[in-house]
CSV table of C-alpha atoms in Angstrom, one decimal:
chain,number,residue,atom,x,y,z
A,128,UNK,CA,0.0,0.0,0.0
A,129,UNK,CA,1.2,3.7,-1.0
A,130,UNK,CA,2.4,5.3,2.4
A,131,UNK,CA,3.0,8.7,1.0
A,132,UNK,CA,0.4,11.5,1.7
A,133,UNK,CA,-2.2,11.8,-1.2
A,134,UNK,CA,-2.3,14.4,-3.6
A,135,UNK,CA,-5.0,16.2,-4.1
A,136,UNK,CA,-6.0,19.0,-6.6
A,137,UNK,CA,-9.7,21.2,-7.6
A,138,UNK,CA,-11.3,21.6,-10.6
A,139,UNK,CA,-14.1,24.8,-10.4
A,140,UNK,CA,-16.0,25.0,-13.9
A,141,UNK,CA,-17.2,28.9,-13.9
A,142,UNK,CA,-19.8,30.7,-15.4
A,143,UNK,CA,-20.6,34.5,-14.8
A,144,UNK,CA,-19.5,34.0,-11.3
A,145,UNK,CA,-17.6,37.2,-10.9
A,146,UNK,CA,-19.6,37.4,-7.7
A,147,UNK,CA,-18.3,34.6,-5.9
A,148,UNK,CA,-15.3,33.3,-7.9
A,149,UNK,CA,-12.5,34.8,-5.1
A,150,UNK,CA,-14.1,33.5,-2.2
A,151,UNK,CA,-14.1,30.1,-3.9
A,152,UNK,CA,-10.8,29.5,-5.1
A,153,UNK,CA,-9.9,31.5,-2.2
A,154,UNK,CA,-11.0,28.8,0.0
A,155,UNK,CA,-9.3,26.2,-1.7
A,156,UNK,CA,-5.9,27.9,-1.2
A,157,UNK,CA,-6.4,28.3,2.2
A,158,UNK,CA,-7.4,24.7,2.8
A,159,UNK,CA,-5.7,23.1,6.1
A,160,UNK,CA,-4.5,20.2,3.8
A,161,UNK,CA,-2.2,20.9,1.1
A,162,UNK,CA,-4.1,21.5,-2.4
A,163,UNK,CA,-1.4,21.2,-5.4
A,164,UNK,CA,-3.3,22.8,-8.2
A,165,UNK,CA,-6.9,24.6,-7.9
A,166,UNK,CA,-8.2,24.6,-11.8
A,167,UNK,CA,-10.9,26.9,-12.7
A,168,UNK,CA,-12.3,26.3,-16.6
A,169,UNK,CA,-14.1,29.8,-17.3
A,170,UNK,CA,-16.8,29.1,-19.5
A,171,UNK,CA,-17.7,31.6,-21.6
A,172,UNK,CA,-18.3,34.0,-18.9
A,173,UNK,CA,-19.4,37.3,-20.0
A,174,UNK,CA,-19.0,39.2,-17.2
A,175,UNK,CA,-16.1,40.2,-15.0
A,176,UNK,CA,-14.8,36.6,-14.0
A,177,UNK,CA,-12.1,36.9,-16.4
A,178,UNK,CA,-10.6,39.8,-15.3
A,179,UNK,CA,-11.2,38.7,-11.9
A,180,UNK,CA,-8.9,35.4,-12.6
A,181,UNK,CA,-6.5,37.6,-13.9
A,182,UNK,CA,-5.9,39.5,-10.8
A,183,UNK,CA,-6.0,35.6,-8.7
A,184,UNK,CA,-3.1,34.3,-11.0
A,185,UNK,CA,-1.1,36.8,-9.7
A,186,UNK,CA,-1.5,36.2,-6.3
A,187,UNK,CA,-1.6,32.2,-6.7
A,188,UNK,CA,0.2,31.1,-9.9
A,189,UNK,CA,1.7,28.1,-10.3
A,190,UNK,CA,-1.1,26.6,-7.9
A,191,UNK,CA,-4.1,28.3,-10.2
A,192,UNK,CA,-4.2,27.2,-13.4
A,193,UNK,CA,-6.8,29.1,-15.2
A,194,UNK,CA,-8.4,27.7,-18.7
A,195,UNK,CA,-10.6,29.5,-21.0
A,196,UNK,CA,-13.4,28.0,-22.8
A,197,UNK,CA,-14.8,30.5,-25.6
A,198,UNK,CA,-17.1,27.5,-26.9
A,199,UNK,CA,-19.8,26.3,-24.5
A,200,UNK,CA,-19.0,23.1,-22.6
A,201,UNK,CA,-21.3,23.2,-20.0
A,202,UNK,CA,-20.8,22.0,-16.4
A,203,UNK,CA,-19.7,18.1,-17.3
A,204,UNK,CA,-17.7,19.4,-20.3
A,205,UNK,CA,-15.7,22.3,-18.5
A,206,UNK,CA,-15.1,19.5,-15.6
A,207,UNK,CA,-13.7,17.3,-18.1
A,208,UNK,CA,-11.4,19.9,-19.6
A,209,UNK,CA,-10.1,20.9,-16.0
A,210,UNK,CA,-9.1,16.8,-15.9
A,211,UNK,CA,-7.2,17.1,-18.8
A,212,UNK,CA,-4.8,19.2,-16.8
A,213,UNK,CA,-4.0,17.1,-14.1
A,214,UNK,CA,-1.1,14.6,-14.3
A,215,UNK,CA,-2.6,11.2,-13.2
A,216,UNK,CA,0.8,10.3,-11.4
A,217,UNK,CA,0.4,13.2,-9.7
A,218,UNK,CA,-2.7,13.5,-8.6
A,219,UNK,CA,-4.6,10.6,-6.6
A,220,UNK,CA,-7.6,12.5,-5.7
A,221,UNK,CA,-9.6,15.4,-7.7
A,222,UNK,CA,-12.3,17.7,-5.5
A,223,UNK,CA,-15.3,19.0,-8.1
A,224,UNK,CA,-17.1,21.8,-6.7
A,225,UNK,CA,-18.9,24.3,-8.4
A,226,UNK,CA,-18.0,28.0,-8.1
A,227,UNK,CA,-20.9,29.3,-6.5
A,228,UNK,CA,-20.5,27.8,-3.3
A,229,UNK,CA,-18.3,28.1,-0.4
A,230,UNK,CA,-16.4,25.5,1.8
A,231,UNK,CA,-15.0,24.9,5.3
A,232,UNK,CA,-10.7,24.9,5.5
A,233,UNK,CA,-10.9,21.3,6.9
A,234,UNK,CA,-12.8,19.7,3.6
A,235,UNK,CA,-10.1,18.4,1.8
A,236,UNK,CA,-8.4,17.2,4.7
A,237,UNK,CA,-11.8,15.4,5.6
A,238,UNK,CA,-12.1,14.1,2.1
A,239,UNK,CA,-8.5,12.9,2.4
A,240,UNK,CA,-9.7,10.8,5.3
A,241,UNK,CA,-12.3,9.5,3.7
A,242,UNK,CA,-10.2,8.1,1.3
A,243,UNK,CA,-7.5,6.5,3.7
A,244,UNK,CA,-10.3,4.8,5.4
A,245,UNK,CA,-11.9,2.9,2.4
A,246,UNK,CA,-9.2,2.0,0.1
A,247,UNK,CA,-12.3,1.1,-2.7
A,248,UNK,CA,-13.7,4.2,-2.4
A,249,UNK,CA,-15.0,6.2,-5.7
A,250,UNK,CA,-16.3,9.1,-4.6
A,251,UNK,CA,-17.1,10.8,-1.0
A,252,UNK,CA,-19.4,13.8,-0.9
A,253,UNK,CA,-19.6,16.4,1.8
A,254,UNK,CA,-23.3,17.9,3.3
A,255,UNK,CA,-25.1,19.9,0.9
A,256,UNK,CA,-25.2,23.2,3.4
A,257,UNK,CA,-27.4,26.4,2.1
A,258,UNK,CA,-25.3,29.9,1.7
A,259,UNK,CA,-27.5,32.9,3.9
A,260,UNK,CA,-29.9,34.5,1.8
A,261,UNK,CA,-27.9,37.3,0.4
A,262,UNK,CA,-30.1,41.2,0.8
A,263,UNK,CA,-32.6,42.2,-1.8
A,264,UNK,CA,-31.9,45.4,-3.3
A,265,UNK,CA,-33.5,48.4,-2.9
A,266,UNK,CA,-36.6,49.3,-4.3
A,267,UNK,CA,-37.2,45.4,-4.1
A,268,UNK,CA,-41.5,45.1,-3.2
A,269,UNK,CA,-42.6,43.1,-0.5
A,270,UNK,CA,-44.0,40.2,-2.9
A,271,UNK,CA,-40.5,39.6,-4.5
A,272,UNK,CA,-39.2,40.0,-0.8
A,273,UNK,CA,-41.4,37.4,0.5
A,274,UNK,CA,-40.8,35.2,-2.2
A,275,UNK,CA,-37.3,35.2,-2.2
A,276,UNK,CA,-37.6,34.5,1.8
A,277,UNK,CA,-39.9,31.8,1.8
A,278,UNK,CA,-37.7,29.9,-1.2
A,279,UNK,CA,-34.8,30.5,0.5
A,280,UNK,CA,-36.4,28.7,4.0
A,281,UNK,CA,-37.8,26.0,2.2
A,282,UNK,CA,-35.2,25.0,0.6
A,283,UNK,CA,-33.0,25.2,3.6
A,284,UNK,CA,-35.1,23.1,5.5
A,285,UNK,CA,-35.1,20.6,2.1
A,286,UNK,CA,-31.5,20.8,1.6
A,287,UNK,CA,-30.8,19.6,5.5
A,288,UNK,CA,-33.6,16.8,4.7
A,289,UNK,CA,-30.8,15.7,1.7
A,290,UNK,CA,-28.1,15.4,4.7
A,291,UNK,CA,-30.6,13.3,6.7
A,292,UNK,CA,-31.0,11.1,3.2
A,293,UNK,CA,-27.3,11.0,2.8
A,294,UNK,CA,-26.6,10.1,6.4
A,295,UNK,CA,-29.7,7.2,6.2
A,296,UNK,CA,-27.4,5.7,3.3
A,297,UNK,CA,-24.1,7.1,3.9
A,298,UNK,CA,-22.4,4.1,2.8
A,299,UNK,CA,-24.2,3.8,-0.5
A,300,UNK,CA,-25.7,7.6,-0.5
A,301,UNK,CA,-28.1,7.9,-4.5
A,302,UNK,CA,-26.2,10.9,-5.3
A,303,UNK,CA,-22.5,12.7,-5.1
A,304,UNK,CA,-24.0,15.7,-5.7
A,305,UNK,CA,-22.5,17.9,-8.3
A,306,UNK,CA,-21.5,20.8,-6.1
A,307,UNK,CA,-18.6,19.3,-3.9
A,308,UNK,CA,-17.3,15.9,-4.1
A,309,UNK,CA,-13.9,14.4,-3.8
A,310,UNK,CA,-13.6,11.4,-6.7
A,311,UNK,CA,-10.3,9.3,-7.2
A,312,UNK,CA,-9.2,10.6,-10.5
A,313,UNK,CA,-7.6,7.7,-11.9
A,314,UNK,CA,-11.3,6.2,-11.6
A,315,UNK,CA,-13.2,9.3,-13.0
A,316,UNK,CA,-11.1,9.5,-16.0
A,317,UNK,CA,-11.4,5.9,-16.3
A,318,UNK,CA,-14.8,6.5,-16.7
A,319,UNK,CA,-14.4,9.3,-19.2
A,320,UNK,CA,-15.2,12.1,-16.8
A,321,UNK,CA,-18.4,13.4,-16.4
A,322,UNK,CA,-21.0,12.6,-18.8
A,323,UNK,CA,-21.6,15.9,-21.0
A,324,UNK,CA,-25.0,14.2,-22.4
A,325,UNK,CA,-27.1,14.3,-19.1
A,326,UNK,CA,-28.8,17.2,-17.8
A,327,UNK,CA,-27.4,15.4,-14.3
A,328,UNK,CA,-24.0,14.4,-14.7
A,329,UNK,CA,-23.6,14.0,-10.9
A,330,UNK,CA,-26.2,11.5,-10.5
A,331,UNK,CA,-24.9,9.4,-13.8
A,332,UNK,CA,-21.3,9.5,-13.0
A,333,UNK,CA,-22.6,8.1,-9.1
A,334,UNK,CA,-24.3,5.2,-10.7
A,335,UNK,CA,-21.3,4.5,-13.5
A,336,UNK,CA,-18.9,4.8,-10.4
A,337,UNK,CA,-21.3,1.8,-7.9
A,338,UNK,CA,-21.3,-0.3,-11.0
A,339,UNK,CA,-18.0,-0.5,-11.2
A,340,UNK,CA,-18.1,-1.7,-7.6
A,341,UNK,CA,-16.5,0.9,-5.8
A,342,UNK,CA,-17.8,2.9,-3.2
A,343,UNK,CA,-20.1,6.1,-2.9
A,344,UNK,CA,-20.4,7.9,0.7
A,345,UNK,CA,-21.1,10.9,2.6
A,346,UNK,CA,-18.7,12.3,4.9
A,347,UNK,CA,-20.3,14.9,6.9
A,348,UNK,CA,-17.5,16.8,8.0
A,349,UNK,CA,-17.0,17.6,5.0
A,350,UNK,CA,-18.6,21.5,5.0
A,351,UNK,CA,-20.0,22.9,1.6
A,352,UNK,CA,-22.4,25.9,1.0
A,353,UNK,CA,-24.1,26.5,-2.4
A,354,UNK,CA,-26.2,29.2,-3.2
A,355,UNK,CA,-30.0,28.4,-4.0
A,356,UNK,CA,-32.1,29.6,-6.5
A,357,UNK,CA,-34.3,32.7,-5.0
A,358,UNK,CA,-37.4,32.8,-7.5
A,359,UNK,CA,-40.2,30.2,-8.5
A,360,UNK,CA,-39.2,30.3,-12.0
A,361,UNK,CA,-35.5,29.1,-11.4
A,362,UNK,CA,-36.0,26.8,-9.2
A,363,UNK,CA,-38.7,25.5,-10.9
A,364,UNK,CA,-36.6,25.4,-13.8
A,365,UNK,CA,-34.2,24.0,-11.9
A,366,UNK,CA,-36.4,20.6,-10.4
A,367,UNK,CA,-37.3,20.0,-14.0
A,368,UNK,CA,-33.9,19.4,-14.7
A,369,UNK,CA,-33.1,17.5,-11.6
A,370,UNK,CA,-36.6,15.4,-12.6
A,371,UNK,CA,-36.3,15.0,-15.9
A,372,UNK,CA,-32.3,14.5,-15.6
A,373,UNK,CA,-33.1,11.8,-13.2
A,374,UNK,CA,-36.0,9.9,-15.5
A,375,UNK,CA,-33.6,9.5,-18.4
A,376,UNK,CA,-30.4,8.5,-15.8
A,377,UNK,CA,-32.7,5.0,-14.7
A,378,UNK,CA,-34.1,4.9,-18.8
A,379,UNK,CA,-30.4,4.8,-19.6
A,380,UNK,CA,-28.7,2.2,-16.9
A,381,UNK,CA,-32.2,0.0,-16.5
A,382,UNK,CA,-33.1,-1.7,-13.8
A,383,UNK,CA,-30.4,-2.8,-11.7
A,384,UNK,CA,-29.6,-2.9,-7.7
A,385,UNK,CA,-28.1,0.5,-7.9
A,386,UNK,CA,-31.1,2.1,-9.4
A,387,UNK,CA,-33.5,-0.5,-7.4
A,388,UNK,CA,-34.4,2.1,-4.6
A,389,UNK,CA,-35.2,5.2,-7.3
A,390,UNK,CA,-37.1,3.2,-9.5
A,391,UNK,CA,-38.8,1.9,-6.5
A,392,UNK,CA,-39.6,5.7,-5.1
A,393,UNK,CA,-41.4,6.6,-8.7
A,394,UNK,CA,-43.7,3.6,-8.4
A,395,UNK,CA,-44.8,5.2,-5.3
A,396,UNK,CA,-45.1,8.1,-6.4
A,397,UNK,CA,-47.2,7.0,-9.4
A,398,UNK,CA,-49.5,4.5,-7.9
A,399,UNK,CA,-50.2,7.1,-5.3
A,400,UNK,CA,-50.8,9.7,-7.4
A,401,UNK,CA,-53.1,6.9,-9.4
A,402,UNK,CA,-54.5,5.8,-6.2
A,403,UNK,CA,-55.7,9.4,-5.1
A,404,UNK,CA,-57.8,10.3,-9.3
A,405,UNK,CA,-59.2,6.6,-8.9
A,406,UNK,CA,-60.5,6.8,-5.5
A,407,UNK,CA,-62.1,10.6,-6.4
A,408,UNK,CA,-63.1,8.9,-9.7
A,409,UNK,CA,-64.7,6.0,-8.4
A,410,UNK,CA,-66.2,8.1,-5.7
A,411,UNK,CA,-67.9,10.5,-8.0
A,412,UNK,CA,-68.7,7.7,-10.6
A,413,UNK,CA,-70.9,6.1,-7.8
A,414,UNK,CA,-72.2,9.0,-6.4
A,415,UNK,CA,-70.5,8.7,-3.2
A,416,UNK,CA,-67.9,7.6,-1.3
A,417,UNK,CA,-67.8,4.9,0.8
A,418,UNK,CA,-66.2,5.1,4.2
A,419,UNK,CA,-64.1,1.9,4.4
A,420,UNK,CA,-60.9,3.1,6.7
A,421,UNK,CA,-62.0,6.0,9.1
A,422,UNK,CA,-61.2,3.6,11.9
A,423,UNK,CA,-57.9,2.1,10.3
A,424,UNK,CA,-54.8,2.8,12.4
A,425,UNK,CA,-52.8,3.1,9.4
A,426,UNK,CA,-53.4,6.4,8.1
A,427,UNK,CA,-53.4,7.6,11.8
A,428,UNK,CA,-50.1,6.1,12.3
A,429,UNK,CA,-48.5,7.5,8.9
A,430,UNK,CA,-49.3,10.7,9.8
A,431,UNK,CA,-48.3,10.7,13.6
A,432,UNK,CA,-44.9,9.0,12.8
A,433,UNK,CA,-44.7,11.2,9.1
A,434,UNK,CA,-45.0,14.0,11.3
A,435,UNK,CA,-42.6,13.5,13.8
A,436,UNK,CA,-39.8,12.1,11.6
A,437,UNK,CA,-39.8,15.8,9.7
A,438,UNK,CA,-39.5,17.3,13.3
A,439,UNK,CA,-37.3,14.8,14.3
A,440,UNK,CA,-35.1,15.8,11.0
A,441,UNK,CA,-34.8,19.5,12.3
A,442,UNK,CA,-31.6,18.5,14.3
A,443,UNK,CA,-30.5,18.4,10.6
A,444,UNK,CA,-30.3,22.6,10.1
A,445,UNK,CA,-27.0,23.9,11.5
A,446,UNK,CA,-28.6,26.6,12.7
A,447,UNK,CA,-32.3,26.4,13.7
A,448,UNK,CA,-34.3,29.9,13.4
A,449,UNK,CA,-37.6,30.1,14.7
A,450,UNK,CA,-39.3,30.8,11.3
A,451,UNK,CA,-37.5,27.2,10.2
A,452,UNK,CA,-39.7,25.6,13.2
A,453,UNK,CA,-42.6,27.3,12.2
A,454,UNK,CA,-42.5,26.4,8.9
A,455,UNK,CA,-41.9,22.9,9.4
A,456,UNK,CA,-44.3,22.4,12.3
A,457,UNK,CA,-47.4,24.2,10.5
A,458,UNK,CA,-46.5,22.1,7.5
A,459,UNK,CA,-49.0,24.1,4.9
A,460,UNK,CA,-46.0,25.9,2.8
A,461,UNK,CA,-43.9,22.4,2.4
A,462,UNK,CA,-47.3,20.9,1.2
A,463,UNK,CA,-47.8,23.5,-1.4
A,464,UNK,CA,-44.2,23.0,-2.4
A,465,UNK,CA,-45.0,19.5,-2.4
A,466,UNK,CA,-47.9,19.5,-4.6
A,467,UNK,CA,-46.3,22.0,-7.4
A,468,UNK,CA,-43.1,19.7,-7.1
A,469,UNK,CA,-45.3,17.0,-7.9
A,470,UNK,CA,-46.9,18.8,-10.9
A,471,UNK,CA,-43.3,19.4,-12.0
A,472,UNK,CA,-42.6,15.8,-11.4
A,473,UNK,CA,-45.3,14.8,-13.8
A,474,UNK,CA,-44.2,17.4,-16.7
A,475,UNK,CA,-40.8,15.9,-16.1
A,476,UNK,CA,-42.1,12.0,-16.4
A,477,UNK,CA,-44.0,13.5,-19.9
A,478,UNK,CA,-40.4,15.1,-21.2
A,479,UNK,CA,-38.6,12.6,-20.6
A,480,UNK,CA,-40.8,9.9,-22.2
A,481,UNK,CA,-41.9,12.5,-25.2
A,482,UNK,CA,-38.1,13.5,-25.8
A,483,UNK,CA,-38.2,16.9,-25.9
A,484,UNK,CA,-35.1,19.0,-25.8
A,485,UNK,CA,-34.4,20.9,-22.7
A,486,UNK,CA,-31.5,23.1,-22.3
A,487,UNK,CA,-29.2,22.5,-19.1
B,122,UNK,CA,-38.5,11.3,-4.1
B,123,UNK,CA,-38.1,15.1,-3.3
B,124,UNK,CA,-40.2,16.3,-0.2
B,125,UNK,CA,-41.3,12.7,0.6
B,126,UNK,CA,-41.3,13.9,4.6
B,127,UNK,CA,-44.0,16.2,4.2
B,128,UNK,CA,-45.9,14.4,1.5
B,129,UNK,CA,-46.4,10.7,3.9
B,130,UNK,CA,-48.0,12.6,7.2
B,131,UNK,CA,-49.9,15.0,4.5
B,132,UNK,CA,-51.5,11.9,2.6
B,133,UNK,CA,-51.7,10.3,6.3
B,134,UNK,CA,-53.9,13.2,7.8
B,135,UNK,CA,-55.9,13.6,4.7
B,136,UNK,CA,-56.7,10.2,5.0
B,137,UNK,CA,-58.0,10.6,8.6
B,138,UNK,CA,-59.5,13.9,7.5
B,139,UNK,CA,-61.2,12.0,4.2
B,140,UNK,CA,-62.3,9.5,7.1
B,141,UNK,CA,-63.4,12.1,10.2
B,142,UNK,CA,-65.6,14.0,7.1
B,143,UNK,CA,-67.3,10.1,6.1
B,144,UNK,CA,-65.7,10.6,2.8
B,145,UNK,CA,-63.5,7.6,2.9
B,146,UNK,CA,-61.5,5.7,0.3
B,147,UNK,CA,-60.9,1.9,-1.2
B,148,UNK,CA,-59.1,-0.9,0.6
B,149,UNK,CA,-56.1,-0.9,-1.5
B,150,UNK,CA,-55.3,2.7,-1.1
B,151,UNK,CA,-55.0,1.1,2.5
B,152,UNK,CA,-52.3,-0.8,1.3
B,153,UNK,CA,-50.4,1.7,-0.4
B,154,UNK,CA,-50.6,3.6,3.1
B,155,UNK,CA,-49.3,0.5,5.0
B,156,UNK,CA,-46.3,-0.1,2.7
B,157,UNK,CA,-45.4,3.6,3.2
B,158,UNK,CA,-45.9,3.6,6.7
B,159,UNK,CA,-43.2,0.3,6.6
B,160,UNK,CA,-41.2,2.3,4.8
B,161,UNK,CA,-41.5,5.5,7.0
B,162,UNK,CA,-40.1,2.9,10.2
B,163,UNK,CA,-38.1,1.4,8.1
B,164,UNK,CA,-36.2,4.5,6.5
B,165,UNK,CA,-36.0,6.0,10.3
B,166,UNK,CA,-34.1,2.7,11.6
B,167,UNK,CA,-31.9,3.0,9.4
B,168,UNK,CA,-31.5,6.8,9.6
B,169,UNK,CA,-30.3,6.2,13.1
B,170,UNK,CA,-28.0,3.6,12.5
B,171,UNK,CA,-26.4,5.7,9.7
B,172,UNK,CA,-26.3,9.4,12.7
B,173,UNK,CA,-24.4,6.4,15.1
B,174,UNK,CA,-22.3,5.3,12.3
B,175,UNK,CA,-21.3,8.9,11.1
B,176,UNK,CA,-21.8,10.4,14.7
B,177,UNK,CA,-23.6,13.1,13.1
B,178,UNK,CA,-25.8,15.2,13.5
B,179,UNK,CA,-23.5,16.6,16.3
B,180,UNK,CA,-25.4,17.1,20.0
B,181,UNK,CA,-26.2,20.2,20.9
């Protein structure tokens, strides 16, 4: 076994980020564990990131490499380009994080650890943390306020329900999510790199990296912050890409005991959603409905225990704010979220299965 | 699936709200809520063995 320290470099793909660009490769200089190269692939930015590299090189050259894309490669195709850099003998371990998002000094000393630990590892991801909602701007009116504040809380309290998924199958977790995970880069370029052809590369190059046979976990000491979208029409814009990304992942790989658990979680979600237009149907077809489980224990019980695991899953949020518990106890504005994710669930099964296009 | 915590006690307390206004539903929808509620005890054993595994969340 290889008893010198691993090496371990960052690749940031970069679009318009001139806003948070420093603090990430920033972060990654300043990393309690040595980082030999931090590569940012500028794709096509229009705004200021360029100049903004620039001034970075001068402050961090040799240890930044800085590539320019003036062709479009997207997220998997700028990630691929920043492999190209890295000298396999070199290098035994690549972080991927996307430049948006901030990280704690200790991650790639955490991911290091990860990767001493489980000598078959592929890929270790760290908690997917939310970034503070940044101040609206003046002249901003209370409706776009409110929106912004109520996305922003919902999806904090959603983001620490992904670490509570992660930590329930932390030694197998569905995902390395795309915006921070450490991958063994002989295995990644193995693989090719990230898939360019999937509107989720993350979730594709997880399932090519378990069917290899080599492990996916969550380490959550590993601290990472993203930035989340703070109006309806990215985000929903967003899910659809997450949803329909997903729906052509399992139509790709099939059926298969990595996929198993997904493939099991839309058949809920579709006999459910079946279950609840036959019953009205039937119901209105016969004039009626019939009372046939008002006494039943089972709905009383999946509510009661439903209810008190999402409390329970509080302890989740790093910080817990009083408007968090609110929301979460009063349940209404994580229903309607729930339903409208649901209607974008369904427009995401009929994209996916009609083949439309749909831009990343 | 995405916001799967708040959608199993929603569809469990419409059910008992379906069934507390005599609305009701058929048998089998009864056995869609049973499988979910095995998942729901299921999925929280196993969250605990993975926080005792990963020591995480931390107390506070």
């Amino acid at each position: 076994m290889n008893s010198s320290p691993l090496r371990v470099s960052v690749v940031v793909p970069a679009h318009n980020e001139e806003d948070a660009i420093e603090t990430t490769v920033s972060c990654f200089m300043n990393q309690s564990y040595p980082v030999d190269h931090v590569v940012v692939v500028n794709d096509c930015s229009t705004d200021k990131t360029a100049e903004i590299l620039e001034d970075l090189l001068d402050k961090f050259s040799p240890r930044l490499i800085v590539l320019t894309n003036h062709v479009p490669l997207l997220k998997a195709g700028a990630v691929n380009c920043g492999l190209t850099v890295l000298n396999r003998r070199l290098t035994d371990i690549v972080v991927v994080a996307d430049a948006d998002s901030q990280f704690d000094e200790n991650l790639v000393k955490e991911a290091v650890s990860s990767f001493e630990k489980t000598p078959d590892l592929g890929g270790v991801c760290s908690i997917a943390g939310v970034l503070d909602l940044e101040p609206a701007s003046k002249g901003t009116s209370p409706l776009r306020r409110f929106e912004r504040w109520i996305l922003w809380r919902l999806q904090h309290l959603e983001y620490a329900d992904f670490d509570a998924e992660r930590t329930q199958t932390h030694d197998q977790v569905l995902v390395l999510h795309g915006f921070c995970t450490a991958y063994r880069l002989r295995l990644l370029r193995g693989l090719g790199g990230l898939s360019p052809n999937h509107l989720i590369e993350d979730y594709e190059v997880t399932l090519r990296i378990k069917e290899l046979g080599a492990k996916t976990i969550f380490n959550p000491e590993m601290k990472a912050y993203t930035k989340v979208p703070d109006s309806m029409k990215n985000l929903v814009r967003q899910r659809l890409r997450w949803m329909r990304g997903g729906v052509d992942v399992l139509m790709e790989h099939g059926y298969n005991k990595f996929t198993r658990g997904d493939f099991l979680g839309h058949a809920l979600f579709v006999t459910l959603l079946l279950g609840v237009i036959l019953t009205v149907g039937i119901g209105l077809v016969q004039g009626g409905w019939k009372l046939t489980f008002s006494l039943s224990p089972i709905p009383i019980a999946l509510a009661v225990f439903g209810y008190a695991i999402s409390l329970y899953k509080l302890r989740y949020l790093e910080h817990v704010d009083i408007a968090d518990v609110l929301i979460r106890v009063i349940i209404v504005p994580e229903l309607i979220m729930s339903i409208l994710m649901s209607g974008a669930q369904l427009y995401a099964y009929f994209l996916a299965f009609a083949h439309r296009k749909q831009s990343w | 699936m995405r916001y799967s915590q708040v959608l199993l006690p929603a569809t469990g307390g419409g059910a008992v709200l379906a069934g507390a206004l005599g609305l009701g539903a058929n048998a089998w929808i009864l056995g869609i809520l049973a499988i979910m509620l095995l998942g729901v005890i299921v999925g929280f054993v196993m969250l605990r063995k993975g926080e005792k595994d990963l020591n995480y969340p931390p107390r506070r």
